[in-house]
Coordinates of C-alpha atoms and ligand atoms in Angstrom, one line a residue:
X1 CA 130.4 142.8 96.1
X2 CA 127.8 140.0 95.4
X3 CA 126.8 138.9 98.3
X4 CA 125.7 135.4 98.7
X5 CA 125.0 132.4 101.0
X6 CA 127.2 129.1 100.7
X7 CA 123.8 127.0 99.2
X8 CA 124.1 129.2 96.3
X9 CA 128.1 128.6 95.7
X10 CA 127.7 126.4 92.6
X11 CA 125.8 129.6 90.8
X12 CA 129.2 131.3 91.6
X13 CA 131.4 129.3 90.0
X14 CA 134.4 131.8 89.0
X15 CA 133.1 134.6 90.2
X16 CA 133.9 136.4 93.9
X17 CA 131.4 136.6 96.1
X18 CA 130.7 137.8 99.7
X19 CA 129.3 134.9 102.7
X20 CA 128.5 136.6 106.2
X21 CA 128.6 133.3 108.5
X22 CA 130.6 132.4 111.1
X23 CA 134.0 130.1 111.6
X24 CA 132.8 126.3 112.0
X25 CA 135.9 124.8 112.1
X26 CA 139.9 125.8 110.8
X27 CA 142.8 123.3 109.8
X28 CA 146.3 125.1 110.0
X29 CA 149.1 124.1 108.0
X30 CA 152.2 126.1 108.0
X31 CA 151.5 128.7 105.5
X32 CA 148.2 127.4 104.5
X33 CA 144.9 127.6 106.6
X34 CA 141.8 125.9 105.5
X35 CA 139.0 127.5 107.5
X36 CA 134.9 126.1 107.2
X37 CA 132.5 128.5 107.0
X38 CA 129.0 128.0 108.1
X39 CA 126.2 130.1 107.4
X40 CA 122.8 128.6 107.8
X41 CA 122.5 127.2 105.0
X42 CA 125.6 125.0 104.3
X43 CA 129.4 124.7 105.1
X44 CA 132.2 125.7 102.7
X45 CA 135.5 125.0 103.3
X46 CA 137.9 128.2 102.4
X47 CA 141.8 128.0 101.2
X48 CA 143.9 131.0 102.5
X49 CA 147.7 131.1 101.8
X50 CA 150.0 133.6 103.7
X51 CA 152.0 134.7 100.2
X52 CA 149.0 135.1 98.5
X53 CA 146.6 137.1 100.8
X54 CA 148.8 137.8 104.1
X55 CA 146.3 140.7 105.5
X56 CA 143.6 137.7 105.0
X57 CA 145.9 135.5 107.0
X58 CA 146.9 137.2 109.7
X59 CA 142.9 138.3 109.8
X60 CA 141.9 134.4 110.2
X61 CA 145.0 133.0 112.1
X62 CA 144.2 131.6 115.3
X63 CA 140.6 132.7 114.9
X64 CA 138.4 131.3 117.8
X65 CA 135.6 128.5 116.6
X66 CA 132.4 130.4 116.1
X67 CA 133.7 134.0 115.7
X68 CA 131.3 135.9 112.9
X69 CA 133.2 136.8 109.9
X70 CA 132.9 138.3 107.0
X71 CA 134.9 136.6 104.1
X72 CA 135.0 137.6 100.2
X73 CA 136.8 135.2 98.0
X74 CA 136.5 133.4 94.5
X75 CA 134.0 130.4 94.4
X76 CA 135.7 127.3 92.5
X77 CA 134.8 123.8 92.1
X78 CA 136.3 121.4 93.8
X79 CA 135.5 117.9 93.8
X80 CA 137.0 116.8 97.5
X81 CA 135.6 120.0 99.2
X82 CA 132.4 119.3 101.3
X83 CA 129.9 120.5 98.9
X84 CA 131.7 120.5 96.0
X85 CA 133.1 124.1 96.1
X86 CA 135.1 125.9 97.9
X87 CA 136.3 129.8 98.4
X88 CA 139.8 131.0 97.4
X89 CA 139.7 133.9 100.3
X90 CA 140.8 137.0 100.5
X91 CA 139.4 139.2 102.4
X92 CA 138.4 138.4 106.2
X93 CA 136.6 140.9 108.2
X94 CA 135.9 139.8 112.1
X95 CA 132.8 140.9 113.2
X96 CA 132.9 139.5 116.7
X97 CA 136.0 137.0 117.7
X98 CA 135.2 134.7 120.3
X99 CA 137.3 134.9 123.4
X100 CA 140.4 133.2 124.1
X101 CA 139.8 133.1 127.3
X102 CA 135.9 131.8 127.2
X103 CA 136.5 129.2 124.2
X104 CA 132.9 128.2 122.1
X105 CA 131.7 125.5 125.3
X106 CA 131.0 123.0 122.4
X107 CA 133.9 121.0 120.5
X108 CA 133.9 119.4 117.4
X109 CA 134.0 116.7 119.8
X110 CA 131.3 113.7 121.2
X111 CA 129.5 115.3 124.4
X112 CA 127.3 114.2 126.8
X113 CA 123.9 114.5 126.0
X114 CA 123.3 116.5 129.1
X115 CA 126.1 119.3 128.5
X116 CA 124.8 119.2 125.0
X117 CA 121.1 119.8 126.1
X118 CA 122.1 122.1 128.7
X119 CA 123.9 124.3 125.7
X120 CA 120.9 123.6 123.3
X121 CA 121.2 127.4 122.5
X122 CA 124.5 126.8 120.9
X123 CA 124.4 123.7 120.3
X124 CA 122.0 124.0 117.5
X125 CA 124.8 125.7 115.2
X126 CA 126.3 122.4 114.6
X127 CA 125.0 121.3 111.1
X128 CA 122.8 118.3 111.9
X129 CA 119.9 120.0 110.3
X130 CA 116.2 118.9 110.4
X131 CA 114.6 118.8 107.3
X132 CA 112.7 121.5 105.7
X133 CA 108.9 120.6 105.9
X134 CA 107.1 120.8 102.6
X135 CA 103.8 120.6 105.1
X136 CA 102.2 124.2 104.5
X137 CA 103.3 123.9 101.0
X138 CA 100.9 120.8 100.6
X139 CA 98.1 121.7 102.9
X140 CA 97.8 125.2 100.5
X141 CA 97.9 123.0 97.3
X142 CA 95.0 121.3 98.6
X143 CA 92.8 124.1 99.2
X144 CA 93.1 124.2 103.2
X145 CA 93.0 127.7 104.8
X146 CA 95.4 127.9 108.1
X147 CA 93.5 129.4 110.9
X148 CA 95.1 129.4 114.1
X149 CA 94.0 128.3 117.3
X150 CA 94.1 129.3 120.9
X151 CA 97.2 128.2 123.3
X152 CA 94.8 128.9 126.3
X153 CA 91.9 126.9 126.7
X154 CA 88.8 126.1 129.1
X155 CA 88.7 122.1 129.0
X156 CA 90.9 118.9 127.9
X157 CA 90.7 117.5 124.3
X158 CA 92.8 115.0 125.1
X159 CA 92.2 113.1 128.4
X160 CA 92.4 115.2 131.8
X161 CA 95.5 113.0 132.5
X162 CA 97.8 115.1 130.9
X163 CA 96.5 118.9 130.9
X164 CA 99.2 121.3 132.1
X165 CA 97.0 123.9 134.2
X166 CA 97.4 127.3 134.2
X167 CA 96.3 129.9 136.9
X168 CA 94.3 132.6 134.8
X169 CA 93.0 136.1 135.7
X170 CA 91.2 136.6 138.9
X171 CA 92.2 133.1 140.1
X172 CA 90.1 131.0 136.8
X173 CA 91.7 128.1 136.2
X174 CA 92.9 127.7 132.2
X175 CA 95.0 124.8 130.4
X176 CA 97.5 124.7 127.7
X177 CA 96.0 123.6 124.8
X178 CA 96.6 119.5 123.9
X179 CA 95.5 120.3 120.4
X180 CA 93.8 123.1 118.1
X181 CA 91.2 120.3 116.9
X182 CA 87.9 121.4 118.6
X183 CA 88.6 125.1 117.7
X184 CA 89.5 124.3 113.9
X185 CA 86.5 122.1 113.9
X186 CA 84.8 125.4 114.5
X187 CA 86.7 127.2 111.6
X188 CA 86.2 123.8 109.4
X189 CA 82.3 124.8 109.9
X190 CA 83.0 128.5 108.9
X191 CA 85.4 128.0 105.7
X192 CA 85.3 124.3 104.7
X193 CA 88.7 123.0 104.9
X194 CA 91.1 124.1 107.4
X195 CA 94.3 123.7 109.2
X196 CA 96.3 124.5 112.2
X197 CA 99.8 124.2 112.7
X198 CA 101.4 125.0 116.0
X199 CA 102.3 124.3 119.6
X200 CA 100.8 121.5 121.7
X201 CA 101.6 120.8 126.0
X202 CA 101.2 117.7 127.0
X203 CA 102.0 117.1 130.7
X204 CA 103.7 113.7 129.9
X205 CA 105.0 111.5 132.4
X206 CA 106.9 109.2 130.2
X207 CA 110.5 109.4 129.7
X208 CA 110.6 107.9 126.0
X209 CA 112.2 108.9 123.0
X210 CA 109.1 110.0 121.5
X211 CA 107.6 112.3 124.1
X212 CA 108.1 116.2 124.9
X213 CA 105.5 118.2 126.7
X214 CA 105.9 121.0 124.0
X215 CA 105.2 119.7 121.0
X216 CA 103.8 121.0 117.6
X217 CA 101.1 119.6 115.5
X218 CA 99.4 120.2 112.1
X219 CA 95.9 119.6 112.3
X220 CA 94.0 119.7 109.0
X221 CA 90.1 119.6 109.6
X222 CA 86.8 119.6 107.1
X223 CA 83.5 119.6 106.7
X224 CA 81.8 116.8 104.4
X225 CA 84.9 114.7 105.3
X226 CA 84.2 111.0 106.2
X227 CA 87.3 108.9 107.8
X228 CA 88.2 107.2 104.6
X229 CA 88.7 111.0 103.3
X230 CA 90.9 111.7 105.7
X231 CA 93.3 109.0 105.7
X232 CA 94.3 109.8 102.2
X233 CA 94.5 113.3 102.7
X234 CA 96.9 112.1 105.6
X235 CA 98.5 109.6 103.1
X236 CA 99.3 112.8 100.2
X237 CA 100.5 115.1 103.2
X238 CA 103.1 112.6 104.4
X239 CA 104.2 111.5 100.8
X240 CA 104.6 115.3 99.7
X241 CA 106.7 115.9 102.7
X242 CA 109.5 112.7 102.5
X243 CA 109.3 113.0 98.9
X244 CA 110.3 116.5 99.4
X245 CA 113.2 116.1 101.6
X246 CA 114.5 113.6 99.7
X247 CA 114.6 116.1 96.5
X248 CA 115.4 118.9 97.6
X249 CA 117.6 118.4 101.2
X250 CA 119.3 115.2 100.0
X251 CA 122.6 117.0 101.1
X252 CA 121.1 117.5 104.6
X253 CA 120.0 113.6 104.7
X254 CA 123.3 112.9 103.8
X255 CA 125.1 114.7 106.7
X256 CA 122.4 113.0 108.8
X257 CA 124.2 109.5 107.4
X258 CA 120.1 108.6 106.8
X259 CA 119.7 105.4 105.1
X260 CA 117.2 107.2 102.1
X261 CA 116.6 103.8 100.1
X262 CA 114.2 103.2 103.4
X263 CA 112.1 106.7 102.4
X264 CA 112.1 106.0 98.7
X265 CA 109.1 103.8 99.3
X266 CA 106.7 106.8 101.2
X267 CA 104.3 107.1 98.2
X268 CA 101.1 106.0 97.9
X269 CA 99.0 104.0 99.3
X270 CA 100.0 103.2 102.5
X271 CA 98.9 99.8 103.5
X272 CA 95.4 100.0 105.8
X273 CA 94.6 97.7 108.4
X274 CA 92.1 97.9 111.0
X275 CA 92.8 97.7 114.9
X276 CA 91.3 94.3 115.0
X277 CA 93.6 92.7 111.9
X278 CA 96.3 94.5 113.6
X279 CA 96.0 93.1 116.9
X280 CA 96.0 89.9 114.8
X281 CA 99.6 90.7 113.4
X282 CA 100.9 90.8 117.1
X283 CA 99.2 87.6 118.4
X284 CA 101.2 85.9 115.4
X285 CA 104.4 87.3 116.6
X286 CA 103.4 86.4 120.0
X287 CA 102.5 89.4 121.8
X288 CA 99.8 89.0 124.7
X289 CA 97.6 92.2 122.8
X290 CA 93.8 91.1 123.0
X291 CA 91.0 93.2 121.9
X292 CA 90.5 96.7 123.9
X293 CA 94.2 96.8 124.3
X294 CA 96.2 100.5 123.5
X295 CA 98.6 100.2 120.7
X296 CA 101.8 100.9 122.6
X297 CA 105.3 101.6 121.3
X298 CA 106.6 98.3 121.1
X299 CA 103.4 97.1 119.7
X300 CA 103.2 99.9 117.1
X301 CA 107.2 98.9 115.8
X302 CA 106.2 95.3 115.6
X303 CA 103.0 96.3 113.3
X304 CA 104.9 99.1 111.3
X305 CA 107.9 96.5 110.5
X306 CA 105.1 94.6 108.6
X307 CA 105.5 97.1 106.0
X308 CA 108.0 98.9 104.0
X309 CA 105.9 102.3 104.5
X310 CA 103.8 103.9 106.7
X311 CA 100.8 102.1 107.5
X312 CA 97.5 103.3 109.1
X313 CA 95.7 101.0 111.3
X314 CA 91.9 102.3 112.0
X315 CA 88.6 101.5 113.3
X316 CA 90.0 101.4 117.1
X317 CA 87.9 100.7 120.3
X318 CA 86.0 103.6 121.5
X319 CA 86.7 103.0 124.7
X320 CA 90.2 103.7 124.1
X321 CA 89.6 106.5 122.0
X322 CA 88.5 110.4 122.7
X323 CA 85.0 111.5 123.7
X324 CA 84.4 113.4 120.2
X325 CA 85.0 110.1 118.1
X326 CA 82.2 109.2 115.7
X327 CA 80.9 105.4 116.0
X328 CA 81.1 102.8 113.1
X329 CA 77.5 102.8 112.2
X330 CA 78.0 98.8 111.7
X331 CA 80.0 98.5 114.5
X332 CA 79.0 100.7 117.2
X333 CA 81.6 99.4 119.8
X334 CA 84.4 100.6 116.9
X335 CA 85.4 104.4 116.6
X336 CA 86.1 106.3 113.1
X337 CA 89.2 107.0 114.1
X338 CA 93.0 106.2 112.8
X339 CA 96.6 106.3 113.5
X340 CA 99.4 106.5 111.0
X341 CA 102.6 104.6 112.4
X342 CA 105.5 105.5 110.8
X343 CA 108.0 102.4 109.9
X344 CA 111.9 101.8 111.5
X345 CA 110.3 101.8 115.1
X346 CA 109.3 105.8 115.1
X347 CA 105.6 104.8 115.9
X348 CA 102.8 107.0 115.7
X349 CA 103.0 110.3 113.7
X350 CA 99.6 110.4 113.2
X351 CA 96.5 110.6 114.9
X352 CA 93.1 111.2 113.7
X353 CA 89.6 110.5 112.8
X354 CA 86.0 111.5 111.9
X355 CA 83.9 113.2 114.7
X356 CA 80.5 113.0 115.9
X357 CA 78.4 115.5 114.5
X358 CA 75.1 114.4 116.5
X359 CA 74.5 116.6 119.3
X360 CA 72.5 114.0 121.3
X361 CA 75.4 111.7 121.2
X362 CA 77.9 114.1 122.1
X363 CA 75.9 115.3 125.2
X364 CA 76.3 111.8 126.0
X365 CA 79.7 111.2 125.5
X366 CA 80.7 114.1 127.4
X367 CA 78.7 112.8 130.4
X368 CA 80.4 109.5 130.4
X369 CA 83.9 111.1 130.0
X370 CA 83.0 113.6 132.9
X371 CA 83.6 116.9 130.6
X372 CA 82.6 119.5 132.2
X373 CA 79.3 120.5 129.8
X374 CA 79.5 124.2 130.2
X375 CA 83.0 124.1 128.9
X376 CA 81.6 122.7 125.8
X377 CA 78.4 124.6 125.2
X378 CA 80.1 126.4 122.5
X379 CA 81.7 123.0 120.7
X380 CA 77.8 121.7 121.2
X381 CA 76.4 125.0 119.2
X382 CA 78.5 123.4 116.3
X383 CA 76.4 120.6 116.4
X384 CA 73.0 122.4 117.0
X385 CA 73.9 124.9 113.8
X386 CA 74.1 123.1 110.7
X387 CA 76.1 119.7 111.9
X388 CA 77.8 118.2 108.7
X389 CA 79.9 115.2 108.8
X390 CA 83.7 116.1 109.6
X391 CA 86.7 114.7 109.7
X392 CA 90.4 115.6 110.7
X393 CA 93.8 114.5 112.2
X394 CA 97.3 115.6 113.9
X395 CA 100.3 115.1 112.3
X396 CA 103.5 115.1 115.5
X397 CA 106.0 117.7 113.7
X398 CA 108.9 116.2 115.7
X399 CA 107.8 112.7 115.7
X400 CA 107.6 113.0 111.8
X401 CA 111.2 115.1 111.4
X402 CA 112.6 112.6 113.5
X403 CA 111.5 109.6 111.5
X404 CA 112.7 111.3 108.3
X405 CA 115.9 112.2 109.7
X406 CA 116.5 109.2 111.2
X407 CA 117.4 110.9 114.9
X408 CA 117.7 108.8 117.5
X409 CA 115.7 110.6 120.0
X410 CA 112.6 113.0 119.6
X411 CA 114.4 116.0 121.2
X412 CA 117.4 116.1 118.8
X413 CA 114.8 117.5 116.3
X414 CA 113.3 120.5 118.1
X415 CA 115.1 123.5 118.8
X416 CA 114.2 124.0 122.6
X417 CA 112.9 120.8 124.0
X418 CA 110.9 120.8 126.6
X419 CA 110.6 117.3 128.5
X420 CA 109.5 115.6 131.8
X421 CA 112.8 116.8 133.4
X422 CA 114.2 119.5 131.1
X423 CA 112.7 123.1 130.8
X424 CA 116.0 124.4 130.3
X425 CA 117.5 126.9 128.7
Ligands
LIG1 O1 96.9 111.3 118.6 P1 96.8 112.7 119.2 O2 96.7 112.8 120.7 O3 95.6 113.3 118.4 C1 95.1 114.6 118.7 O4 95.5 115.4 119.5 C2 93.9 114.9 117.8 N1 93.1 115.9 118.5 C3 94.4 115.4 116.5 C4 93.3 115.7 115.5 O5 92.5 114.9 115.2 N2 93.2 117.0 115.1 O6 98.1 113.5 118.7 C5 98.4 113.6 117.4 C6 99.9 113.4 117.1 C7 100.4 112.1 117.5 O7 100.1 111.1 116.4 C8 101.9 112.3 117.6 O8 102.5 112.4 116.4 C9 101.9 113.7 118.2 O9 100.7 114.3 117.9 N3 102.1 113.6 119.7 C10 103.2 113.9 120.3 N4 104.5 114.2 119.9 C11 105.4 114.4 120.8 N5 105.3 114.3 122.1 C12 104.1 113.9 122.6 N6 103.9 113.9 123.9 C13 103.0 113.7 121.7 N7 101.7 113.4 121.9 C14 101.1 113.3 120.6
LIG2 MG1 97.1 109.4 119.3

């Protein structure tokens, strides 16, 4: 028997096939039942009549929500089933029923977002699906090698304010890493253009929709790379990936209910303004922001709905920025650096810029951010062994899946989300 999954059913038309899945959902009506089927990759909706197939029947009647079953039937098209086909069954074999007596905890009905949360492990096999990232596809295309970077590191990269500490051997004090950029910065050196994609810890204390503590990022880095470089390398990664999803999960999007007129738009270019133009746009809509402000979240939404895609704002204040930011050579007082905010209120998905490659500057920039120097000896050898101009930035996985799917809230897009109060299950 042709085993196949339910994505593939419109190759099938006709024919009988084999899905392994599980039972999502089943209507009963006399001597009809109209089980779904879920597998992974899609829901089918089956037709099973007690004349026609009565060991099927008896087989699926009464089955519990979420048992595993393996059903064989004929694919057909039809235009009112979800996905346009559905399977004429005839053969059900259970592989594990589901307990009468301890019933599937979640119901196809609204929960509270705490139960739900608490039963994130089963929760995830309803099908709101995130959207398949086109991400490593695009960063391959464009001649980027993906080297990894360590989870356990020696110093911050990212402010000491939010560095989860670790208790390493013999009592040495490590941290969770807040980003692969200084260790990719070393690969950059060693293989030209790079890339990391993995997980983050931030120890956040804010309680928003767009912050976890676990988080992962996809850091592309390179040597010979000034800012402007970089922006449109972060311009074509975001582009590939919406227009990606649009093409080729359109069906997910739509079970999502995502408005996707408002992602048709993510092509290049994306507008660029710089910090000081942008604190402009808030004055006009009369927000107090004044130069040397951070960008918050409510700033970022009322910049971003300037535009009908993402827009990068760039040339920020160093001293808001990080310690490894190179200067504007006109405007000293101005860091290389950029953010990409994405548009509907989702804010920053992007954060990068160009880094200094002096090793007299660094030295001093360290000092005045009180880095501890021998920490960094080995990021200052990349600057005393053939220093090049670099540039590179992070791309928030969930912050951008939740933009495209239009989620309402950051954790709804990450499998186990770990948050100020949650690190369960
Ligand atoms: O702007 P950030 O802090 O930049 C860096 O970490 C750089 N070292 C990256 C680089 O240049 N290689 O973080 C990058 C992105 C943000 O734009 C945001 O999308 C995401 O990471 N991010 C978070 N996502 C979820 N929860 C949090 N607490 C996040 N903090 C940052
Ligand atoms: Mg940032």
């Amino acid at each position: 028997m042709t085993v196949i999954t339910i994505e593939q059913a419109g190759k099938y038309d006709g024919q009988e096939v084999t899905i392994r899945g599980w039972l999502y959902n089943m209507r009963e009506s006399g001597k009809l039942l109209f089980p779904i089927f879920r597998d992974g990759t899609g829901v089918i909706q089956g037709v099973c009549a007690l004349k026609e197939n009565p060991k099927a029947f008896a087989e699926l009647k009464g089955l519990t929500q979420e048992s595993s079953v393996i059903v064989t039937g004929k694919i057909r098209a039809e235009q009112r089933a979800p996905g346009g086909y559905e399977l004429g069954v005839s053969k059900v074999e259970v592989v594990q029923r589901v307990q009468e007596s301890t019933p599937f905890p979640i119901q196809l009905k609204e929960h509270g977002v705490d139960f739900l949360l608490d039963h994130r492990h089963l929760w995830m096999r309803t099908p709101r699906q995130t959207a398949i990232l086109a991400a490593r596809e695009f960063m391959d295309s464009q001649g980027y090698t993906l080297t990894d970077a360590p989870m356990f590191t020696p110093a911050a990269c990212e402010g000491t304010s939010t560095l989860f500490e670790v208790n390493y051997i013999d009592d040495k004090k490590a941290y969770l890493t807040q980003s692969g950029q200084l260790y990719i910065e070393a690969t950059a050196m060693a293989l030209g253009k790079v890339y990391t994609f993995g997980p983050t810890f931030r120890a956040e204390k804010s309680k928003t929709r767009r912050h976890l503590t676990e988080f992962w990022m996809l850091e592309p880095e390179a040597a010979y790379v000034e800012l402007d470089e970089a922006m449109e390398l972060a311009e074509g990664l975001v582009s590939a990936i919406v227009q990606s999803a649009l093409k080729n999960r359109s069906r997910e999007l739509e079970t999502l209910k995502r408005d996707t007129s408002k992602l048709q738009n993510v092509k290049p270019p994306f507008p660029r303004i710089s910090y000081e133009d942008a604190i402009k746009v808030l004055q006009k809509h009369g927000n107090p922001a004044k130069f040397g402000d951070d960008i918050g979240g409510d700033e970022e939404t009322i910049i971003s709905n300037e535009f009908d895609r993402p827009v990068m704002v760039h040339r920020y204040p160093a001293s808001i920025k990080a310690f490894y930011m190179q200067p504007d050579a006109e405007r000293p007082d101005l860091a290389l650096a950029f953010d990409m905010l994405a548009p509907e209120g989702y804010g920053e998905i992007i954060g990068g810029s160009q880094r200094i490659h002096d090793y007299d500057l660094l030295v001093k920039r360290l000092r005045e951010h009180n880095l501890p120097e021998d920490a960094f000896q080995w990021y200052l050898d990349l600057r005393r062994y053939g220093s090049v101009p670099h540039s590179g930035f992070g791309m928030g996985l969930e912050r951008t899946v939740a933009w495209i799917c239009g989620a309402e809230h950051i954790r709804e897009v990450i499998p186990f989300p770990r948050m100020l109060y949650r690190v369960y299950p």
